[in-house]
């Protein structure tokens, strides 16, 4: 019977029972009751699980009976005895009972929200204790380093040290320098992990009728974008999210970029010009920029009818603005159905490579890919090269999100570091840099010894850096770590 006065079930046993409400009415004749005693439970407290049949009426009757269970059916429910949990309360209790640290709590949130295979793997990495153990190890290193400096403050006049103050400060400096390099590696990995967590942003750019919308439709498997022979069909950014090889991707099909100063410029409306502006803006923030370059027949009187590839000035100027430190650029040769043989396709790819070099455009992150997105007479898609394009794209995603810095479990887990952790790591690195600036050589090249270094300020920088690491795990908590708990648990 659902009653707070009922005796606890037998330890670690499952039993099939009649489930009654406080009025002795049967709610479920075949409920499974599981009891898990503290402290070896998910929350560190006693846990009772009721497994009932999934019909709406049964579930609702059990929930209604729980509210009455604190009263034994005789008075109003007492919320101090039985109540519904607050958002994230079970996880909060697990944290306070040292069953989870903050990094594992955040990884649990990623597990619940994972939609693709790579997001699931990212969340699994974070649930291990490797990352939190690494943060705590760094915090302990900073505590020891700070202790050595404060020994100089408290005892330098009364005690004789085996090492000179200058040598001791230099030793701490070397420790901090090595630690900072490891912190920066985790920051880099955390940024890569954000690509998995939030999705990889791709922008399709090119001239009007270059085949951007056609490629997007073939990838998605439906008519996500309107296709027409009329130039300027796509006026705004068309966003499509999909799973490619387990990676969540956000494709942006952008307005065609017409070359200014041509006869067609007069036909560009104000709406289309705004679409071009938005296309350039969207390309500037993408993680991967895909430039669609179509094969076309030349129209001048000298080479009329010959196949050629051109990159107009608008497309070229947009590509030159790419930040190669954070963006990858892919060139796709489209409409290869116009080319007669594979050898001619390779020749056209080489021609495009020369055009890229001549215009001083960003180097390609992948070899130039050749595709065709036409439909044959039966209406089926003759999607030459699209499958290969997706395979190479997945390989690029693997490189973009691979962990760097070592082969240990901690480095692999660092991919799962959240944005909150990354920001705290950046703050930690900044505090370490302040320390290094204080103890480094002066402009004259002389070593900075005890008399020329403000050891109090240097030790304070190490304390601030250690506090950042404490906020990430909740271990060795500083006074204001509580301010992050509500946000973390509610997720």
Coordinates of C-alpha atoms in Angstrom, one line a residue:
X1 CA 0.0 0.0 0.0
X2 CA 1.2 3.5 -0.8
X3 CA 1.7 4.9 2.7
X4 CA 4.7 6.6 4.3
X5 CA 4.3 4.5 7.4
X6 CA 4.7 1.2 5.5
X7 CA 7.9 -0.8 6.3
X8 CA 10.8 -0.6 3.9
X9 CA 11.0 -3.4 1.3
X10 CA 13.7 -6.0 1.6
X11 CA 17.2 -4.7 0.6
X12 CA 18.1 -5.0 -3.1
X13 CA 15.1 -7.2 -4.1
X14 CA 12.4 -6.9 -6.7
X15 CA 8.9 -8.1 -6.0
X16 CA 5.7 -8.2 -7.9
X17 CA 2.9 -6.8 -5.8
X18 CA -0.7 -5.5 -5.8
X19 CA -0.4 -1.7 -5.6
X20 CA -3.0 0.0 -3.4
X21 CA -3.9 3.6 -2.7
X22 CA -4.4 4.8 0.9
X23 CA -8.1 3.9 0.6
X24 CA -7.1 0.2 0.0
X25 CA -8.2 0.4 -3.7
X26 CA -6.2 -1.6 -6.1
X27 CA -4.3 0.6 -8.6
X28 CA -2.2 -2.0 -10.4
X29 CA -2.5 -5.8 -9.7
X30 CA 1.0 -6.5 -11.1
X31 CA 3.3 -3.7 -10.1
X32 CA 7.0 -4.3 -9.8
X33 CA 8.6 -2.8 -6.6
X34 CA 12.3 -2.1 -6.4
X35 CA 14.1 -0.8 -3.3
X36 CA 17.7 0.5 -3.4
X37 CA 19.2 1.3 0.0
X38 CA 21.7 4.2 0.6
X39 CA 24.5 5.0 0.0
X40 CA 25.0 2.9 -3.2
X41 CA 22.3 4.5 -5.2
X42 CA 22.2 7.2 -7.9
X43 CA 21.4 9.9 -5.4
X44 CA 23.2 8.4 -2.4
X45 CA 19.9 8.1 -0.6
X46 CA 17.2 5.4 -0.3
X47 CA 15.4 5.0 -3.6
X48 CA 12.1 3.2 -4.2
X49 CA 11.0 2.5 -7.7
X50 CA 7.4 1.7 -8.7
X51 CA 7.2 0.0 -12.1
X52 CA 3.6 0.0 -13.2
X53 CA 1.7 -0.7 -16.4
X54 CA 1.9 2.2 -18.9
X55 CA -1.7 3.0 -19.4
X56 CA -2.6 6.6 -18.8
X57 CA -5.3 5.8 -16.2
X58 CA -3.0 3.6 -14.1
X59 CA -0.1 6.2 -14.2
X60 CA -2.5 9.0 -13.3
X61 CA -4.1 7.0 -10.4
X62 CA -0.6 6.2 -9.0
X63 CA 0.4 9.9 -9.1
X64 CA -2.8 10.9 -7.4
X65 CA -2.3 8.3 -4.7
X66 CA 1.2 9.5 -4.0
X67 CA -0.1 12.9 -2.9
X68 CA -2.5 11.1 -0.5
X69 CA 0.1 8.7 0.8
X70 CA 1.5 11.3 3.3
X71 CA -1.9 11.6 5.0
X72 CA -3.1 8.0 5.2
X73 CA -6.3 9.3 3.7
X74 CA -7.3 11.2 6.9
X75 CA -6.1 14.8 6.4
X76 CA -4.6 17.2 3.9
X77 CA -1.3 16.1 2.2
X78 CA 1.8 17.2 4.1
X79 CA 4.4 18.4 1.5
X80 CA 7.2 18.0 4.0
X81 CA 6.7 14.2 3.9
X82 CA 6.0 13.5 0.2
X83 CA 6.2 16.0 -2.7
X84 CA 7.1 16.1 -6.3
X85 CA 10.8 16.7 -7.0
X86 CA 12.0 20.1 -8.2
X87 CA 13.7 20.3 -11.6
X88 CA 17.0 18.6 -11.4
X89 CA 16.6 17.7 -7.7
X90 CA 17.6 14.1 -8.0
X91 CA 20.8 15.2 -9.7
X92 CA 21.4 17.9 -7.1
X93 CA 21.1 15.3 -4.3
X94 CA 23.5 13.1 -6.2
X95 CA 26.0 16.0 -6.3
X96 CA 25.6 16.9 -2.6
X97 CA 26.1 13.2 -1.7
X98 CA 29.3 13.0 -3.8
X99 CA 27.8 10.6 -6.3
X100 CA 28.4 13.0 -9.2
X101 CA 30.5 16.1 -9.7
X102 CA 29.5 19.1 -11.8
X103 CA 31.3 17.8 -15.0
X104 CA 29.3 14.5 -14.7
X105 CA 26.1 16.4 -14.1
X106 CA 26.6 18.4 -17.3
X107 CA 27.4 15.2 -19.2
X108 CA 24.2 13.7 -18.0
X109 CA 22.3 16.7 -19.5
X110 CA 24.2 16.1 -22.8
X111 CA 23.1 12.4 -22.6
X112 CA 19.5 13.3 -22.3
X113 CA 19.6 15.8 -25.2
X114 CA 21.7 13.7 -27.6
X115 CA 20.1 13.2 -31.0
X116 CA 23.0 11.8 -33.1
X117 CA 25.5 9.1 -32.6
X118 CA 28.4 11.5 -32.2
X119 CA 26.5 13.6 -29.6
X120 CA 25.8 10.3 -27.7
X121 CA 29.5 9.5 -27.8
X122 CA 30.4 13.0 -26.6
X123 CA 28.1 12.7 -23.7
X124 CA 29.5 9.2 -22.7
X125 CA 33.0 10.7 -22.7
X126 CA 31.9 13.3 -20.2
X127 CA 30.3 10.8 -17.8
X128 CA 33.6 9.3 -16.9
X129 CA 35.5 10.8 -14.0
X130 CA 38.7 11.3 -16.1
X131 CA 38.1 14.9 -16.8
X132 CA 37.1 15.9 -13.3
X133 CA 40.2 14.0 -11.9
X134 CA 42.3 16.0 -14.3
X135 CA 40.8 19.3 -13.1
X136 CA 41.3 18.3 -9.5
X137 CA 44.9 17.3 -10.1
X138 CA 45.6 20.7 -11.7
X139 CA 43.9 22.4 -8.7
X140 CA 46.1 20.5 -6.3
X141 CA 49.2 21.4 -8.3
X142 CA 48.3 25.1 -8.0
X143 CA 47.7 24.7 -4.2
X144 CA 51.2 23.3 -3.7
X145 CA 52.7 26.0 -6.0
X146 CA 50.9 28.6 -4.0
X147 CA 52.1 27.1 -0.8
X148 CA 55.7 27.3 -1.9
X149 CA 55.3 31.0 -2.6
X150 CA 53.5 31.8 0.6
X151 CA 56.3 30.0 2.5
X152 CA 58.6 32.7 1.2
X153 CA 56.2 35.4 2.5
X154 CA 55.8 33.9 6.0
X155 CA 59.2 32.3 6.7
X156 CA 61.8 33.8 4.5
X157 CA 63.3 36.0 7.3
X158 CA 63.2 33.3 9.9
X159 CA 64.1 30.1 8.0
X160 CA 67.0 29.1 5.8
X161 CA 65.8 27.5 2.5
X162 CA 67.9 25.0 0.6
X163 CA 67.1 26.8 -2.6
X164 CA 67.4 30.6 -3.2
X165 CA 64.1 32.5 -3.5
X166 CA 64.9 33.2 -7.2
X167 CA 65.4 29.5 -7.8
X168 CA 62.2 28.6 -6.0
X169 CA 60.2 31.2 -7.9
X170 CA 61.7 29.9 -11.2
X171 CA 60.7 26.3 -10.3
X172 CA 57.1 27.4 -9.6
X173 CA 57.1 29.3 -12.9
X174 CA 58.1 26.2 -14.9
X175 CA 55.3 24.2 -13.2
X176 CA 52.8 26.9 -14.1
X177 CA 54.0 27.2 -17.6
X178 CA 53.6 23.5 -18.2
X179 CA 50.1 23.5 -16.6
X180 CA 49.0 26.5 -18.8
X181 CA 49.9 24.6 -22.0
X182 CA 47.8 21.7 -20.9
X183 CA 44.9 24.0 -20.0
X184 CA 45.1 25.6 -23.5
X185 CA 44.9 22.1 -25.1
X186 CA 41.7 21.3 -23.2
X187 CA 40.3 24.7 -24.3
X188 CA 41.0 23.8 -27.9
X189 CA 39.4 20.4 -27.5
X190 CA 36.3 21.9 -25.8
X191 CA 35.8 24.2 -28.8
X192 CA 35.9 21.1 -31.0
X193 CA 33.4 19.4 -28.7
X194 CA 31.0 22.3 -29.1
X195 CA 30.8 21.4 -32.8
X196 CA 29.5 18.0 -31.8
X197 CA 27.1 19.3 -29.2
X198 CA 25.6 22.3 -31.1
X199 CA 26.1 21.0 -34.6
X200 CA 28.5 21.8 -37.5
X201 CA 27.5 24.9 -39.4
X202 CA 27.8 24.6 -43.2
X203 CA 27.2 27.4 -45.8
X204 CA 26.6 26.7 -49.5
X205 CA 27.8 29.6 -51.6
X206 CA 28.1 30.2 -55.3
X207 CA 26.7 32.0 -58.3
X208 CA 23.0 31.9 -59.2
X209 CA 22.1 28.5 -60.7
X210 CA 25.4 26.9 -59.5
X211 CA 23.4 24.0 -58.0
X212 CA 23.4 24.8 -54.3
X213 CA 19.7 24.1 -53.8
X214 CA 19.9 20.9 -55.9
X215 CA 22.8 19.6 -53.9
X216 CA 21.0 20.4 -50.6
X217 CA 17.9 18.6 -51.9
X218 CA 19.9 15.5 -52.8
X219 CA 21.5 15.4 -49.4
X220 CA 18.3 15.9 -47.5
X221 CA 16.3 13.5 -49.7
X222 CA 13.4 16.0 -50.3
X223 CA 12.7 19.3 -51.9
X224 CA 13.9 21.5 -49.1
X225 CA 14.8 24.3 -51.5
X226 CA 13.0 25.5 -54.7
X227 CA 14.9 24.7 -57.9
X228 CA 14.4 26.8 -61.0
X229 CA 16.4 27.9 -64.1
X230 CA 15.5 31.5 -63.2
X231 CA 18.4 33.3 -61.5
X232 CA 17.9 34.5 -57.9
X233 CA 15.3 31.8 -56.9
X234 CA 16.8 31.6 -53.4
X235 CA 16.4 35.0 -51.7
X236 CA 16.9 34.2 -48.1
X237 CA 19.0 31.7 -46.1
X238 CA 17.3 28.2 -46.1
X239 CA 18.4 26.3 -42.9
X240 CA 18.2 22.5 -42.8
X241 CA 19.4 20.3 -39.9
X242 CA 20.3 16.7 -40.6
X243 CA 22.5 13.8 -39.4
X244 CA 25.5 13.0 -41.6
X245 CA 27.5 10.1 -40.5
X246 CA 26.4 10.6 -36.9
X247 CA 27.3 14.3 -36.9
X248 CA 24.6 16.9 -36.5
X249 CA 24.9 19.4 -39.4
X250 CA 23.2 22.7 -40.0
X251 CA 23.2 23.4 -43.8
X252 CA 22.5 26.9 -45.0
X253 CA 21.5 27.3 -48.6
X254 CA 22.3 30.9 -49.5
X255 CA 21.3 33.3 -52.1
X256 CA 23.3 33.3 -55.3
X257 CA 26.1 35.8 -55.5
X258 CA 26.0 37.7 -58.8
X259 CA 29.0 39.5 -60.2
X260 CA 28.6 43.2 -60.0
X261 CA 29.2 45.4 -63.0
X262 CA 27.6 43.0 -65.5
X263 CA 24.5 43.5 -67.6
X264 CA 22.5 41.3 -65.3
X265 CA 23.1 43.8 -62.4
X266 CA 20.1 45.9 -63.6
X267 CA 17.8 42.9 -62.9
X268 CA 18.8 42.5 -59.3
X269 CA 16.1 43.6 -57.0
X270 CA 16.5 45.2 -53.6
X271 CA 15.3 41.9 -52.0
X272 CA 17.9 39.9 -53.9
X273 CA 20.6 42.3 -52.9
X274 CA 19.6 41.9 -49.3
X275 CA 19.7 38.1 -49.8
X276 CA 23.3 38.4 -51.1
X277 CA 24.2 40.5 -48.0
X278 CA 22.8 37.9 -45.7
X279 CA 24.6 35.1 -47.7
X280 CA 28.0 36.7 -47.1
X281 CA 27.2 37.3 -43.4
X282 CA 26.1 33.7 -43.0
X283 CA 29.2 32.4 -44.7
X284 CA 31.5 34.4 -42.4
X285 CA 30.2 32.5 -39.3
X286 CA 30.0 29.0 -40.8
X287 CA 32.4 26.3 -39.7
X288 CA 32.5 24.9 -43.2
X289 CA 32.1 26.9 -46.4
X290 CA 31.2 24.9 -49.5
X291 CA 31.8 26.8 -52.8
X292 CA 29.7 25.4 -55.6
X293 CA 31.4 26.0 -59.0
X294 CA 29.4 24.8 -62.0
X295 CA 30.7 23.5 -65.3
X296 CA 29.3 25.9 -68.0
X297 CA 29.5 26.4 -71.8
X298 CA 31.5 29.4 -72.8
X299 CA 29.4 32.1 -74.5
X300 CA 32.1 34.4 -76.1
X301 CA 32.7 34.2 -79.8
X302 CA 36.2 32.7 -79.4
X303 CA 35.4 29.7 -77.2
X304 CA 31.7 29.5 -77.8
X305 CA 30.3 26.1 -76.8
X306 CA 33.4 24.9 -75.0
X307 CA 33.1 23.8 -71.4
X308 CA 34.7 26.0 -68.8
X309 CA 34.6 26.9 -65.0
X310 CA 34.5 30.4 -63.7
X311 CA 34.5 31.9 -60.2
X312 CA 32.9 35.3 -60.2
X313 CA 34.3 38.2 -58.2
X314 CA 31.4 38.2 -55.7
X315 CA 32.0 34.5 -54.8
X316 CA 35.8 35.1 -54.8
X317 CA 35.6 38.1 -52.4
X318 CA 33.4 36.1 -50.0
X319 CA 35.9 33.2 -50.0
X320 CA 38.8 35.5 -49.3
X321 CA 37.1 36.7 -46.1
X322 CA 37.2 33.1 -44.6
X323 CA 39.1 32.7 -41.4
X324 CA 41.2 29.7 -42.1
X325 CA 42.0 29.3 -38.4
X326 CA 38.4 28.3 -37.6
X327 CA 36.8 27.7 -41.0
X328 CA 37.3 24.9 -43.6
X329 CA 36.7 25.6 -47.3
X330 CA 35.5 22.9 -49.8
X331 CA 35.2 23.4 -53.5
X332 CA 32.6 21.4 -55.4
X333 CA 32.7 21.1 -59.2
X334 CA 29.0 20.7 -60.2
X335 CA 27.1 19.7 -63.4
X336 CA 29.7 17.1 -64.4
X337 CA 26.9 15.5 -66.4
X338 CA 27.9 18.0 -69.1
X339 CA 31.4 16.3 -69.3
X340 CA 31.9 13.3 -71.5
X341 CA 34.4 11.2 -69.6
X342 CA 36.1 10.8 -66.3
X343 CA 39.4 12.0 -67.8
X344 CA 37.6 15.2 -68.9
X345 CA 36.2 15.6 -65.4
X346 CA 39.8 15.3 -63.9
X347 CA 40.9 17.9 -66.4
X348 CA 38.1 20.3 -65.4
X349 CA 39.1 19.7 -61.7
X350 CA 42.7 20.7 -62.5
X351 CA 41.4 23.8 -64.3
X352 CA 39.4 24.8 -61.3
X353 CA 42.5 24.3 -59.1
X354 CA 44.4 26.8 -61.4
X355 CA 41.6 29.3 -61.1
X356 CA 41.6 29.0 -57.3
X357 CA 45.3 29.6 -57.3
X358 CA 45.2 32.5 -59.8
X359 CA 42.5 34.3 -57.8
X360 CA 44.5 33.7 -54.5
X361 CA 41.5 32.0 -52.9
X362 CA 41.7 29.9 -49.6
X363 CA 43.2 26.5 -50.1
X364 CA 40.8 23.6 -50.2
X365 CA 40.4 21.5 -47.0
X366 CA 39.5 18.5 -49.2
X367 CA 40.4 17.6 -52.8
X368 CA 38.1 19.2 -55.3
X369 CA 34.9 17.1 -55.4
X370 CA 32.9 16.5 -58.6
X371 CA 29.1 16.0 -58.5
X372 CA 26.0 16.0 -60.6
X373 CA 22.5 16.6 -59.2
X374 CA 20.3 16.2 -62.3
X375 CA 17.2 14.0 -62.8
X376 CA 17.0 11.6 -65.7
X377 CA 14.0 11.1 -68.0
X378 CA 12.4 8.6 -65.5
X379 CA 12.6 11.2 -62.7
X380 CA 15.3 9.3 -60.7
X381 CA 18.3 11.2 -59.4
X382 CA 21.5 10.7 -61.3
X383 CA 23.5 11.9 -58.3
X384 CA 27.0 11.3 -59.4
X385 CA 29.6 12.0 -56.8
X386 CA 27.1 13.0 -54.0
X387 CA 27.7 9.8 -52.0
X388 CA 31.5 10.4 -52.3
X389 CA 30.9 14.0 -51.2
X390 CA 29.2 12.9 -48.1
X391 CA 31.9 10.4 -47.2
X392 CA 34.6 13.0 -47.6
X393 CA 32.5 15.4 -45.6
X394 CA 32.3 12.9 -42.8
X395 CA 36.1 12.4 -42.8
X396 CA 36.5 16.2 -42.5
X397 CA 34.1 16.3 -39.5
X398 CA 36.2 13.5 -37.9
X399 CA 39.3 15.7 -38.2
X400 CA 37.6 18.8 -37.0
X401 CA 36.3 17.1 -33.8
X402 CA 39.3 14.9 -33.0
X403 CA 40.9 15.4 -29.6
X404 CA 44.5 16.8 -29.5
X405 CA 47.1 16.9 -26.7
X406 CA 47.6 13.2 -25.9
X407 CA 46.2 9.7 -26.0
X408 CA 45.0 9.4 -22.4
X409 CA 41.4 9.1 -21.3
X410 CA 41.5 12.6 -19.9
X411 CA 42.4 14.1 -23.2
X412 CA 39.7 12.1 -25.0
X413 CA 37.2 13.2 -22.4
X414 CA 38.2 16.8 -22.8
X415 CA 36.2 16.9 -26.0
X416 CA 33.2 16.6 -23.8
X417 CA 34.0 19.8 -21.8
X418 CA 31.0 22.2 -21.9
X419 CA 31.0 25.9 -22.7
X420 CA 30.8 26.7 -19.0
X421 CA 34.0 24.7 -18.4
X422 CA 35.7 26.2 -21.4
X423 CA 35.0 29.8 -20.2
X424 CA 36.3 28.9 -16.8
X425 CA 39.4 27.3 -18.3
X426 CA 40.0 30.5 -20.3
X427 CA 39.7 32.5 -17.1
X428 CA 42.1 30.1 -15.4
X429 CA 44.6 30.4 -18.3
X430 CA 44.4 34.2 -18.0
X431 CA 45.2 34.1 -14.3
X432 CA 48.2 31.8 -15.0
X433 CA 49.4 34.3 -17.6
X434 CA 49.2 37.1 -15.0
X435 CA 51.3 35.1 -12.7
X436 CA 53.9 34.4 -15.5
X437 CA 54.0 38.1 -16.4
X438 CA 54.8 38.9 -12.8
X439 CA 57.6 36.4 -12.4
X440 CA 59.2 36.4 -15.9
X441 CA 62.4 38.1 -16.7
X442 CA 62.4 41.9 -16.8
X443 CA 63.2 44.0 -19.8
X444 CA 67.0 44.1 -18.9
X445 CA 67.1 40.3 -19.0
X446 CA 67.9 39.9 -15.3
X447 CA 66.2 37.2 -13.3
X448 CA 63.4 38.5 -11.1
X449 CA 64.2 37.4 -7.5
X450 CA 62.3 37.7 -4.3
X451 CA 62.9 41.5 -4.0
X452 CA 61.7 42.4 -7.4
X453 CA 58.6 40.1 -7.5
X454 CA 55.4 40.9 -5.6
X455 CA 55.0 37.4 -4.2
X456 CA 51.7 38.3 -2.6
X457 CA 50.1 39.3 -6.0
X458 CA 51.7 36.3 -7.7
X459 CA 50.2 33.9 -5.1
X460 CA 46.8 35.6 -5.5
X461 CA 46.9 34.8 -9.2
X462 CA 47.4 31.2 -8.5
X463 CA 44.6 31.2 -6.0
X464 CA 42.2 32.7 -8.6
X465 CA 43.3 30.1 -11.1
X466 CA 42.6 27.3 -8.6
X467 CA 39.2 28.8 -7.8
X468 CA 38.3 28.5 -11.5
X469 CA 39.1 24.8 -11.5
X470 CA 37.1 24.4 -8.2
X471 CA 34.0 25.9 -9.9
X472 CA 34.2 23.3 -12.7
X473 CA 34.0 20.3 -10.5
X474 CA 32.4 21.6 -7.3
X475 CA 35.3 20.1 -5.3
X476 CA 37.2 22.4 -3.0
X477 CA 34.3 24.8 -3.5
X478 CA 34.9 28.5 -3.4
X479 CA 32.2 30.7 -1.8
X480 CA 30.4 31.6 -5.0
X481 CA 30.3 28.1 -6.6
X482 CA 26.6 27.9 -5.5
X483 CA 25.6 30.4 -8.2
X484 CA 26.2 27.9 -11.0
X485 CA 24.4 25.0 -9.4
X486 CA 20.8 26.0 -10.2
X487 CA 21.6 26.6 -13.9
X488 CA 23.5 23.3 -14.2
X489 CA 20.9 21.1 -12.4
X490 CA 17.9 22.5 -14.2
X491 CA 19.3 21.4 -17.5

